[in-house]
XYZ file of C-alpha atoms in Angstrom:
446
model
C 17.256 21.173 8.947
C 14.377 18.722 8.810
C 13.988 16.676 12.009
C 11.619 13.710 11.811
C 9.705 12.930 14.998
C 10.188 9.616 16.793
C 6.692 8.310 15.993
C 7.134 9.147 12.313
C 10.506 7.367 12.287
C 9.051 4.193 13.782
C 6.286 4.273 11.160
C 9.032 3.762 8.545
C 10.097 0.450 10.114
C 9.502 -2.570 7.844
C 8.253 -4.603 10.835
C 7.897 -4.542 14.610
C 11.176 -6.380 15.238
C 13.114 -3.727 13.294
C 11.473 -0.980 15.357
C 12.370 -2.742 18.625
C 15.947 -3.351 17.469
C 16.285 0.323 16.530
C 15.138 1.462 19.975
C 17.891 -0.657 21.538
C 20.516 1.200 19.485
C 19.475 4.685 20.575
C 22.529 5.147 22.791
C 25.144 7.827 22.042
C 27.918 5.451 23.161
C 27.119 3.180 20.207
C 27.683 6.057 17.758
C 31.284 7.332 17.787
C 30.537 9.474 14.715
C 27.436 11.623 14.274
C 26.818 14.482 11.887
C 24.219 16.341 9.864
C 23.772 19.146 7.408
C 20.985 20.461 5.212
C 20.965 17.423 2.906
C 21.819 14.392 5.035
C 22.210 12.813 8.471
C 24.972 10.281 9.068
C 26.596 8.213 11.749
C 28.941 5.302 12.417
C 27.310 2.643 14.591
C 29.522 0.226 16.504
C 28.291 -3.320 15.959
C 29.765 -6.725 16.830
C 32.611 -6.354 14.329
C 35.713 -4.201 14.491
C 34.496 -1.761 11.851
C 31.443 0.426 12.588
C 28.524 0.398 10.179
C 28.318 3.538 8.087
C 24.714 4.756 8.112
C 23.351 7.696 6.164
C 19.953 9.240 5.472
C 19.188 11.781 2.740
C 16.634 14.369 3.858
C 16.298 16.751 0.918
C 13.287 15.130 -0.749
C 9.701 14.869 0.407
C 10.637 11.585 2.121
C 13.972 10.296 3.468
C 16.271 7.892 1.604
C 18.587 5.434 3.333
C 21.862 3.590 3.017
C 23.847 1.469 5.480
C 26.925 -0.757 5.169
C 25.339 -3.469 7.343
C 24.304 -6.776 5.683
C 20.611 -6.468 6.628
C 18.094 -7.114 3.847
C 15.463 -5.029 5.596
C 14.900 -1.478 4.459
C 15.322 0.792 6.239
C 17.555 -1.227 8.552
C 17.642 -0.891 12.334
C 20.740 1.331 12.163
C 19.064 3.881 9.885
C 15.984 3.927 12.109
C 18.117 4.268 15.247
C 20.065 7.143 13.676
C 16.869 9.105 13.039
C 15.466 8.222 16.469
C 18.638 9.461 18.144
C 18.456 12.694 16.182
C 14.793 13.157 17.097
C 15.594 12.779 20.796
C 19.058 14.382 21.029
C 19.571 16.679 18.067
C 22.403 18.471 19.850
C 24.637 15.399 19.380
C 24.758 15.891 15.612
C 27.624 18.125 14.541
C 26.732 20.618 11.831
C 29.536 20.052 9.339
C 30.423 19.054 5.816
C 29.555 15.486 4.935
C 32.419 12.951 4.932
C 33.447 11.361 1.643
C 31.395 8.197 2.116
C 28.244 10.319 2.488
C 28.907 12.856 -0.250
C 29.863 10.092 -2.716
C 26.577 8.304 -2.033
C 24.574 11.483 -2.514
C 26.453 12.253 -5.743
C 25.828 8.714 -7.032
C 22.101 9.021 -6.319
C 21.951 12.366 -8.081
C 23.769 10.917 -11.099
C 21.369 7.959 -11.269
C 18.396 10.309 -11.203
C 19.966 12.389 -13.967
C 20.548 9.296 -16.145
C 17.023 8.070 -15.481
C 15.551 11.374 -16.603
C 17.815 11.400 -19.652
C 16.716 7.882 -20.611
C 13.063 8.876 -20.299
C 13.666 11.881 -22.543
C 15.412 9.711 -25.140
C 12.612 7.148 -25.113
C 10.089 9.911 -25.602
C 12.103 11.398 -28.452
C 12.632 8.064 -30.286
C 10.341 8.054 -33.354
C 7.892 5.135 -33.522
C 5.368 4.498 -36.247
C 2.111 5.074 -34.304
C 0.020 2.880 -36.595
C 2.397 -0.089 -36.366
C 2.670 0.246 -32.595
C -1.099 0.471 -32.189
C -1.758 -2.610 -34.326
C 0.838 -4.611 -32.428
C -0.643 -3.563 -29.105
C -4.214 -4.358 -30.185
C -3.184 -7.841 -31.306
C -1.423 -8.518 -28.022
C -4.423 -7.321 -26.027
C -6.849 -9.451 -28.045
C -4.782 -12.567 -27.371
C -4.578 -11.865 -23.650
C -8.293 -11.131 -23.378
C -9.088 -14.352 -25.221
C -7.182 -16.355 -22.598
C -8.837 -14.481 -19.726
C -12.322 -14.944 -21.166
C -11.643 -18.654 -21.579
C -10.552 -18.841 -17.941
C -13.690 -16.959 -16.825
C -15.913 -19.380 -18.761
C -14.201 -22.382 -17.170
C -14.348 -20.867 -13.694
C -18.008 -19.921 -14.003
C -18.974 -23.509 -14.889
C -16.861 -24.795 -12.001
C -18.556 -22.393 -9.557
C -21.955 -23.585 -10.728
C -20.896 -27.170 -9.938
C -19.643 -26.264 -6.452
C -22.911 -24.593 -5.506
C -24.830 -27.495 -7.005
C -23.020 -30.000 -4.777
C -23.562 -27.863 -1.679
C -21.023 -26.238 0.619
C -21.441 -29.017 3.172
C -19.928 -31.490 0.695
C -16.561 -29.715 0.642
C -13.961 -32.053 2.143
C -10.186 -32.242 1.885
C -10.369 -33.962 -1.501
C -12.729 -31.350 -2.909
C -10.632 -28.573 -1.404
C -7.615 -29.808 -3.341
C -9.666 -29.247 -6.478
C -10.036 -25.589 -5.546
C -6.257 -25.146 -5.597
C -6.096 -26.990 -8.912
C -8.640 -24.562 -10.366
C -6.584 -21.643 -9.057
C -3.549 -23.073 -10.854
C -5.566 -23.227 -14.096
C -6.358 -19.536 -13.723
C -2.662 -18.714 -13.351
C -1.865 -20.733 -16.481
C -4.475 -18.666 -18.337
C -2.783 -15.415 -17.236
C -5.697 -14.558 -14.924
C -3.845 -14.350 -11.622
C -6.556 -12.138 -10.145
C -9.156 -14.893 -10.559
C -6.720 -17.398 -9.036
C -6.211 -15.166 -6.013
C -9.939 -14.970 -5.338
C -10.347 -18.738 -5.601
C -7.500 -19.295 -3.114
C -8.888 -16.702 -0.703
C -12.303 -18.358 -0.826
C -10.704 -21.753 -0.116
C -8.809 -20.360 2.888
C -12.076 -19.274 4.516
C -13.736 -22.705 4.365
C -14.618 -24.057 7.830
C -13.080 -21.027 9.555
C -15.463 -19.311 11.964
C -19.107 -20.008 12.598
C -20.274 -17.764 9.753
C -17.979 -19.227 7.085
C -20.846 -20.390 4.795
C -22.219 -16.840 4.533
C -18.776 -15.368 3.896
C -17.977 -18.050 1.340
C -21.243 -17.477 -0.537
C -20.491 -13.768 -0.623
C -17.030 -14.388 -2.119
C -18.313 -16.892 -4.666
C -21.141 -14.566 -5.657
C -18.712 -11.745 -6.395
C -16.469 -14.158 -8.277
C -19.382 -15.380 -10.393
C -20.359 -11.775 -11.113
C -16.764 -11.048 -12.132
C -16.743 -13.965 -14.581
C -20.026 -12.777 -16.067
C -18.686 -9.243 -16.480
C -15.513 -10.505 -18.186
C -17.514 -12.575 -20.647
C -19.703 -9.546 -21.425
C -16.930 -6.988 -21.384
C -17.567 -5.895 -24.995
C -20.915 -4.473 -23.823
C -19.326 -2.471 -21.000
C -17.771 0.982 -20.857
C -14.019 1.458 -21.426
C -13.651 2.395 -17.746
C -15.293 -0.853 -16.610
C -13.199 -2.861 -19.063
C -10.085 -1.295 -17.525
C -11.386 -2.167 -14.056
C -11.977 -5.790 -15.080
C -8.522 -6.029 -16.604
C -6.886 -4.983 -13.333
C -9.058 -7.258 -11.185
C -8.376 -10.223 -13.474
C -4.678 -9.788 -12.775
C -3.478 -7.994 -15.899
C -1.729 -4.916 -14.500
C -0.993 -1.716 -16.344
C 2.613 -0.728 -16.849
C 3.709 2.231 -14.757
C 4.993 3.997 -17.848
C 1.554 3.667 -19.453
C -0.179 5.087 -16.381
C 2.259 7.992 -16.156
C 1.821 8.825 -19.829
C -1.939 8.331 -20.241
C -3.483 8.271 -16.746
C -5.706 11.099 -15.555
C -3.601 13.548 -13.569
C -4.503 15.567 -10.522
C -2.278 18.186 -8.884
C -3.055 18.857 -5.232
C -1.630 19.065 -1.745
C -1.623 15.413 -0.682
C -1.618 14.460 2.984
C -0.423 10.982 4.001
C -3.353 9.636 6.009
C -1.879 6.244 6.883
C 0.051 3.264 5.598
C 0.460 -0.433 6.224
C 2.828 -3.224 5.189
C 1.731 -6.858 4.885
C 3.799 -9.900 3.905
C 2.286 -12.918 2.154
C 3.412 -16.540 2.062
C 5.765 -15.909 -0.864
C 7.755 -13.305 1.140
C 6.267 -10.547 -0.990
C 5.664 -7.404 1.021
C 2.767 -5.184 0.016
C 2.731 -1.556 1.117
C -0.406 0.559 0.926
C -0.091 4.314 1.413
C -3.323 6.317 1.546
C -3.387 9.982 0.534
C -5.992 12.738 0.733
C -6.104 15.718 -1.615
C -6.699 18.852 0.444
C -8.286 20.844 -2.385
C -9.971 18.116 -4.428
C -11.120 15.936 -1.534
C -9.937 12.885 -3.506
C -8.461 9.815 -1.849
C -5.625 7.938 -3.504
C -3.804 4.643 -2.958
C -0.100 4.167 -3.613
C 0.305 0.397 -3.893
C 3.784 -1.118 -4.070
C 5.415 -4.520 -3.632
C 8.888 -5.581 -2.517
C 10.316 -9.096 -2.420
C 12.218 -10.821 0.391
C 12.410 -7.863 2.755
C 13.833 -5.421 0.234
C 12.928 -1.792 0.705
C 10.670 0.483 -1.268
C 11.898 3.198 -3.551
C 10.305 5.993 -1.535
C 9.393 6.456 2.124
C 6.297 8.253 3.356
C 5.604 9.865 6.713
C 2.112 9.761 8.154
C 0.810 13.284 8.585
C 3.209 14.820 6.083
C 1.876 16.807 3.127
C 3.429 17.350 -0.283
C 2.437 19.343 -3.320
C 2.383 16.673 -5.999
C 0.753 15.501 -9.192
C -0.716 11.986 -9.210
C -1.496 9.871 -12.265
C -4.478 7.570 -11.632
C -4.812 4.045 -12.987
C -7.713 3.618 -15.431
C -10.904 2.071 -14.138
C -14.127 2.865 -12.328
C -12.915 2.830 -8.725
C -10.199 5.465 -9.418
C -8.277 4.858 -6.212
C -4.852 3.575 -7.182
C -2.366 6.144 -8.436
C 1.307 6.835 -9.074
C 3.254 9.909 -8.064
C 4.107 11.677 -11.313
C 5.812 14.684 -9.760
C 6.537 16.108 -6.313
C 7.109 19.852 -6.291
C 7.371 20.842 -2.611
C 6.387 20.120 0.952
C 3.255 21.789 2.304
C 1.583 22.521 5.600
C -0.472 19.612 6.865
C -4.208 20.062 7.119
C -5.993 16.899 8.198
C -9.307 16.199 6.435
C -12.617 16.436 8.230
C -15.591 14.251 7.362
C -18.875 12.870 8.658
C -19.843 9.231 8.963
C -22.731 9.654 6.536
C -20.441 11.232 3.936
C -17.957 8.363 4.266
C -20.682 5.714 3.898
C -22.022 7.523 0.843
C -18.571 7.506 -0.773
C -18.124 3.809 -0.018
C -21.545 3.038 -1.473
C -20.769 4.989 -4.653
C -17.459 3.179 -5.053
C -19.070 -0.247 -4.510
C -21.730 0.627 -7.075
C -19.028 1.456 -9.624
C -16.926 -1.620 -8.785
C -18.262 -4.216 -6.312
C -14.849 -5.950 -6.252
C -12.987 -3.165 -4.434
C -11.630 -4.834 -1.297
C -10.554 -1.920 0.881
C -12.062 1.541 1.260
C -10.222 4.447 2.931
C -12.370 6.089 5.588
C -11.816 9.158 7.769
C -13.991 9.285 10.882
C -14.104 12.505 12.885
C -15.100 12.742 16.545
C -14.748 8.979 17.047
C -14.369 7.478 20.523
C -12.625 4.079 20.753
C -14.224 1.731 23.279
C -13.588 -1.767 24.564
C -16.308 -4.224 25.583
C -15.120 -7.678 26.545
C -12.938 -8.962 23.709
C -14.352 -6.508 21.171
C -13.037 -3.050 20.238
C -15.184 -0.570 18.359
C -15.677 3.118 17.633
C -18.610 5.220 18.727
C -19.217 7.723 15.917
C -22.262 9.996 15.700
C -24.284 7.579 17.811
C -23.301 4.555 15.712
C -20.780 1.792 16.410
C -18.078 0.704 13.951
C -16.236 -2.581 14.571
C -12.420 -2.481 14.554
C -9.714 -4.907 13.397
C -6.945 -4.229 15.915
C -4.464 -6.305 17.906
C -4.334 -6.112 21.696
C -1.161 -3.995 21.909
C -2.446 -1.423 19.438
C -5.872 -1.470 21.106
C -4.502 -0.442 24.475
C -2.204 2.148 22.884
C -5.189 3.642 21.066
C -7.364 3.668 24.192
C -4.577 5.348 26.148
C -4.037 7.890 23.384
C -7.745 8.736 23.299
C -8.292 8.786 27.051
C -12.000 8.471 26.373
C -12.015 11.670 24.296
C -13.129 11.957 20.643
C -10.432 11.812 18.004
C -10.166 11.624 14.234
C -9.176 8.286 12.727
C -8.229 6.944 9.333
C -8.524 3.277 8.460
C -9.348 0.667 5.819
C -12.928 -0.618 5.682
C -13.155 -4.212 4.374
C -16.929 -4.565 4.466
C -17.017 -5.957 8.002
C -14.780 -3.787 10.155
C -12.347 -0.885 10.090
C -8.601 -1.498 10.323
C -7.231 1.707 11.952
C -3.960 3.012 10.517
C -3.653 6.424 12.208
C -5.461 8.776 14.572
C -4.985 12.426 15.474
C -6.558 15.295 17.367
C -5.625 14.619 20.998
C -1.863 15.045 21.258
C 0.502 14.179 18.433
C -0.262 11.254 16.167
C -1.224 7.651 16.926
C -0.007 5.137 14.342
C -0.590 1.441 13.888
C 2.441 -0.653 14.850
C 4.446 -2.195 11.983
C 3.298 -5.764 11.291
């Protein structure tokens, strides 16, 4: 049976509080019922009520799936995490037996849903559609949407010219309110991506001593984006697809799965991170590395109000899978089209110069890419005053890392070189995982 390690279990937690709450439940006395077989792990956890919570985890796929009778809106909940933690630490407590009805019924229901989903996809594929009519309808819809986006880019470009003309020092509270008004205009024009960049630029005003330089950099990229949108007819189809995504016009998953470039490989989960914005929308980024192709891929998903994601991923795990990549020039974001089997993990190895070259090539193809996955081998984490950085091949790389994670990383390294994966944002590296000393270091859930 598959047993997930404690560190990997905690990496599945939606936030730090869930991880801490799960640790507090890792007591056999709280679990009057425990069991496992080749397809699932289950347990009954005694809570504050008279009836224990029924918790179950499916373990047959590449990643675990969860269900619990508790009212928590977090996914996985603390009971599911605690169940897996208890199994990782005391596997002998789990009786090898047939699953009870409440577990087998859940597994059967999931299997039936998957069967119906596949059947629906087959029916949709088999339904005859006049290709010419469908193409004309789609072209008309795209032309209308592009017209609105180009109008928004023209308006925004003129507005940016005015802001620079007035000078950054003239930005007060009244002028700042105008920035949010402009962002609202972009949303009305169905250009949410432009609105996001205006809001982000506004948030950085008067924050930090170098805010003018950072603001000019953001506005310069935004002006370049508006220019590219207005000239999109002169650009390649790949760049037009890139601009569409950046402007906030996403591609449907079904379209990506049917037309996106596919790549079959053994994909290792390098690291992942969850972040929640002001609208209670949780973004999860999972970074993969193709062992044979050397390609990096981003699985980007969103969940609202603490709801869980459809699939869980374990850092350091490897699956044989086919990915479908979104169109564009950066070619990072992808969808999992098919998972065929688990595979033996083989962490990638890279040099600092090779990573910088890849970042430079990606920036040249799309200067608006915000985050770049980097793998740094033989890196030594160091602390100097309030600053944490890596020493790699005689060069220093600044790190974005909280105090708790900093000390955990320094303790894990012990002053010895390790391999690290993180997200480079143009200023510093945000570490997500590290390996090579003993086990696996992972960034704490945020």
